[in-house]
Each structure stands twice: as structure tokens, then as C-alpha cells.
Amino acid sequence: MNDRALKILEQYELEVAGTRRGRGSWYLDTPGGFRILSDYSGSENRAGFQNRVMGKLRESGYENVDLILPNKEGHLVSRDWEGNGYVVKEWYAGRECDTSNEGEILCAVRNLACLHRKMRLDGGSLRNIDGQLKDPNREHSCDSPVTDSPDESAQAPFSYDKTHFIARRPAEEFVSWNAQLRKIRSFIRSRPRRNVFEQSFLDSYEKYYAQAQKAEEELLALTDDLAALEKQSANAICHGDYSHHNVLICGREVATTNFDSCRFDFQVNDLYYFMRKILEKQEWNVRLGGRMLESYTQIRTLSGTERRLLRVKMLYPEKFRKLAGSYYVGSKAWISRQYMEKLEKTNRQERARQEFMKML
């Protein structure tokens, strides 16, 4: 983000005392607290949906979320003369969760379980949240129910189509991903001269594709159970990108940020994503994986179907698929050494991953 982006602040009623650069953003010091100015590629409707989810969290007592602030015209997304989108959000003075600190990892897992117990949206209307929903007398408790306020219909609502915010079904993802893997293999096989990465990919392919097929078959066998779970959790919201980057440790408190990908989805998918990212960094430590799962279920119980879905998602060779996809769409004129390093790391961790799968 360049200096010109700061002109966007002219569209806001903000008194900015100081600014400093962040990663793709600007941090703002204001009399009202810490704020952040960042790029935004979503629509006004997407921003409204995000704020609705975060508004629900605040109403339930979970206040530390990065609510999007409206500009002078009441819009959540502000645009420059080229049409680029920006948002200003409330922010928190803290640091990202340390992926080498077991205490902070488990804290982030408990935080996720707490969020999931509160992240439900009922009804089909949204209302703009202006950032003033904090209630100092409301405790931050995982046991607080989330229900629509009785006077909500009296506040200027705008309608939204729920189907725009529903995640693709897991089986559809696996079928699509497996087709992509076959396509990449065919492409590499057709090349007259293969580089080192391509040959290593082909050498590893059968092992990982067998796992991908097995995961797809097991997921298809869960179709009826997942359909029932979908009905039971029709209003459940998933963060969509719950990683250590989006969990801020602020002293004794935790803030959860960047709800850009929040959607109606099986909430166990958030747990899968966070666990996989952490365990990849921790060489698939079986003991840590068990403690993460235990920490989550102490706050939010997982049903039998959710546990099976978690296991099937873990079974899928996601790291191999993403690496293959990244290579396929990238330039072939010069192959980065990082491709080989990542493939070698994936192969090296495979035995530990299988041991974790046995525990799961």
C-alpha cells in the first residue's frame, strides 16, 4: 500500500494523530483508539455481512474483533479515483500468536471454540454496525447465547442473499481438486524435458493421489450424515481464515481479526485449517495435535459427524495439492528452488502425518 492510500482518510470523520506502515496496511493512532487502513477486494455487501457477524459477536460479549468503520457517507468500503477499495477497521495493540509457543497455540484453539459457540446468524437481513455496540457491563463468556435483539427490525435493515455466503460442499471441493491433480500430472507427463521438480512430483504422485482418492470416497460415504449436520447447523458461521496471523495476543486478552472470508459453513473446517497449519510447522507433533483437539472440545463438543469430517479433511494431501497447483499456474521459464524445498519437506513430514492420522 502506497502513501496515496492515506488520501482515503479524507472520506472519514477521523482525527489521526500518527500513522505507520504495516504489512499491506497503515496503522492509525486516533483519540478513539487504534485503527487500521487496508486494501479491500470485497463488495459493500460482503463488508456488511462481515460486520453483521462481528456485531453478533459483540452483542454476545466477545468484543475484540476488527469491526469495519463507515465513512462520512455511511459506506463501509471507500474507493479511490481508480476504484480501488479500502476499509478502516478498529484494531488492537498486540502481536500474532506464536506458532512455537504451545500455551499460545492452545489459547488460540480455545478462542476459536469460544467464537464458534457465538457465531450464528438467524434471519435474512443485515443492518449497518457503527462500531458503538460495546457494552462495558457485558462479560466475555462462552456461555452467552446469541439471539436477535427484539428491536432489530426497527433499525434500517438491508437484505442479503444467504446463498452468496455459503461455502462449497466438501465433496465438491475434493472432486474438483482431484480432477486438478490429474490434469497437472497429464501436463507434466506431456512435457518433452522435465525439470527436477517435475520428476520428483511424478515420483510422489501415486502415493498422494491414493490418499486424495480415499479421502474423496470417505467423504462421499458421509453424504447423508453431512446433509443432516448441515440442517442442524444451518445458521453456523465459520471464520474462513483462522490462522495464527489473525489471532492477536494482547496481554491477557485475545483479539480475532480479518473476517473477510467468513461464511455459512461447517465450523469444524476452521479447526481443521488451524490445526493443519500449526502441525505442519510442528512436524505433525502427535501430542500437540491431541492437546489442541482436547482444548477445543472442552469448550465446544464435536459431534461424531464433525469428528469424521475433521479426520477426512486431515487425510487429504492438501500441502501436495497446493504445491502442485501453485507450480501449474506459475512461470515454467525459471523454477524456484522453493518448489523443491517444499516438496522435500512435505515428503519428509509424511510419516509423522500418518502417525497423527492414526491418533485422530
XYZ file of N, CA, C and O in Angstrom, residues 20 27 33-36 58 62-67 89-95 134 248-250 253-257:
116
model
N 1.738 4.716 10.774
C 2.942 3.945 10.461
C 2.558 2.788 9.557
O 1.431 2.283 9.593
N -1.219 1.639 9.997
C -1.735 1.692 11.360
C -1.962 3.153 11.733
O -1.112 4.007 11.456
N -8.847 5.377 19.700
C -8.199 4.072 19.784
C -7.415 3.747 18.520
O -7.298 4.557 17.598
N -6.886 2.561 18.481
C -6.069 2.086 17.375
C -6.971 1.745 16.192
O -8.023 1.134 16.355
N -6.559 2.129 14.981
C -7.298 1.818 13.760
C -6.320 1.307 12.706
O -5.113 1.492 12.816
N -6.855 0.681 11.652
C -6.009 0.217 10.557
C -6.697 0.526 9.236
O -7.918 0.379 9.110
N -20.078 -9.102 19.216
C -20.024 -8.054 20.246
C -21.278 -8.056 21.103
O -21.220 -7.851 22.314
N -18.320 -10.869 23.088
C -16.970 -11.025 22.548
C -16.655 -9.747 21.759
O -17.099 -9.571 20.624
N -15.899 -8.847 22.347
C -15.735 -7.508 21.786
C -14.506 -7.335 20.900
O -14.461 -6.427 20.058
N -13.477 -8.165 21.082
C -12.205 -7.913 20.403
C -12.182 -8.444 18.977
O -11.517 -9.428 18.659
N -12.929 -7.783 18.112
C -12.942 -8.091 16.682
C -12.762 -6.787 15.912
O -13.081 -5.697 16.417
N -12.245 -6.881 14.694
C -11.899 -5.679 13.925
C -13.072 -5.195 13.070
O -13.113 -5.363 11.868
N -14.021 -4.563 13.735
C -15.202 -4.024 13.077
C -14.811 -2.994 12.020
O -13.929 -2.177 12.237
N -10.651 -0.131 9.895
C -11.176 -1.042 10.917
C -10.617 -0.702 12.291
O -9.530 -0.139 12.401
N -11.381 -1.045 13.302
C -10.839 -0.995 14.659
C -9.718 -2.029 14.747
O -9.777 -3.071 14.111
N -8.696 -1.740 15.550
C -7.558 -2.643 15.626
C -7.059 -2.724 17.063
O -7.560 -1.991 17.939
N -6.085 -3.597 17.290
C -5.645 -3.873 18.650
C -4.124 -3.909 18.729
O -3.452 -4.399 17.810
N -3.601 -3.385 19.808
C -2.156 -3.394 20.033
C -1.777 -4.766 20.577
O -2.001 -5.073 21.748
N -1.254 -5.594 19.726
C -0.874 -6.942 20.125
C 0.036 -7.544 19.077
O 0.447 -6.877 18.133
N 0.363 -8.805 19.237
C 1.217 -9.499 18.278
C 0.556 -10.811 17.878
O -0.313 -11.334 18.579
N -20.284 -1.786 21.853
C -19.629 -2.308 23.056
C -20.439 -1.983 24.301
O -20.914 -0.876 24.490
N -4.494 -12.184 17.572
C -3.573 -11.257 18.217
C -3.577 -11.474 19.725
O -4.643 -11.510 20.350
N -2.392 -11.628 20.280
C -2.243 -11.753 21.721
C -2.038 -10.346 22.289
O -1.036 -9.685 22.005
N -3.001 -9.877 23.050
C -2.974 -8.513 23.591
C -2.919 -8.594 25.120
O -3.945 -8.468 25.798
N -5.573 -10.687 26.972
C -6.740 -10.822 26.103
C -6.314 -11.296 24.713
O -5.147 -11.221 24.335
N -7.298 -11.763 23.945
C -7.071 -12.215 22.579
C -8.027 -11.454 21.667
O -9.195 -11.251 22.004
N -7.524 -11.005 20.535
C -8.368 -10.365 19.521
C -8.358 -11.234 18.272
O -7.334 -11.816 17.920
N -9.503 -11.345 17.619
C -9.618 -12.109 16.382
C -9.902 -11.143 15.244
O -10.803 -10.304 15.344
N -9.130 -11.244 14.167
C -9.199 -10.257 13.091
C -9.415 -10.916 11.728
O -9.370 -12.127 11.592
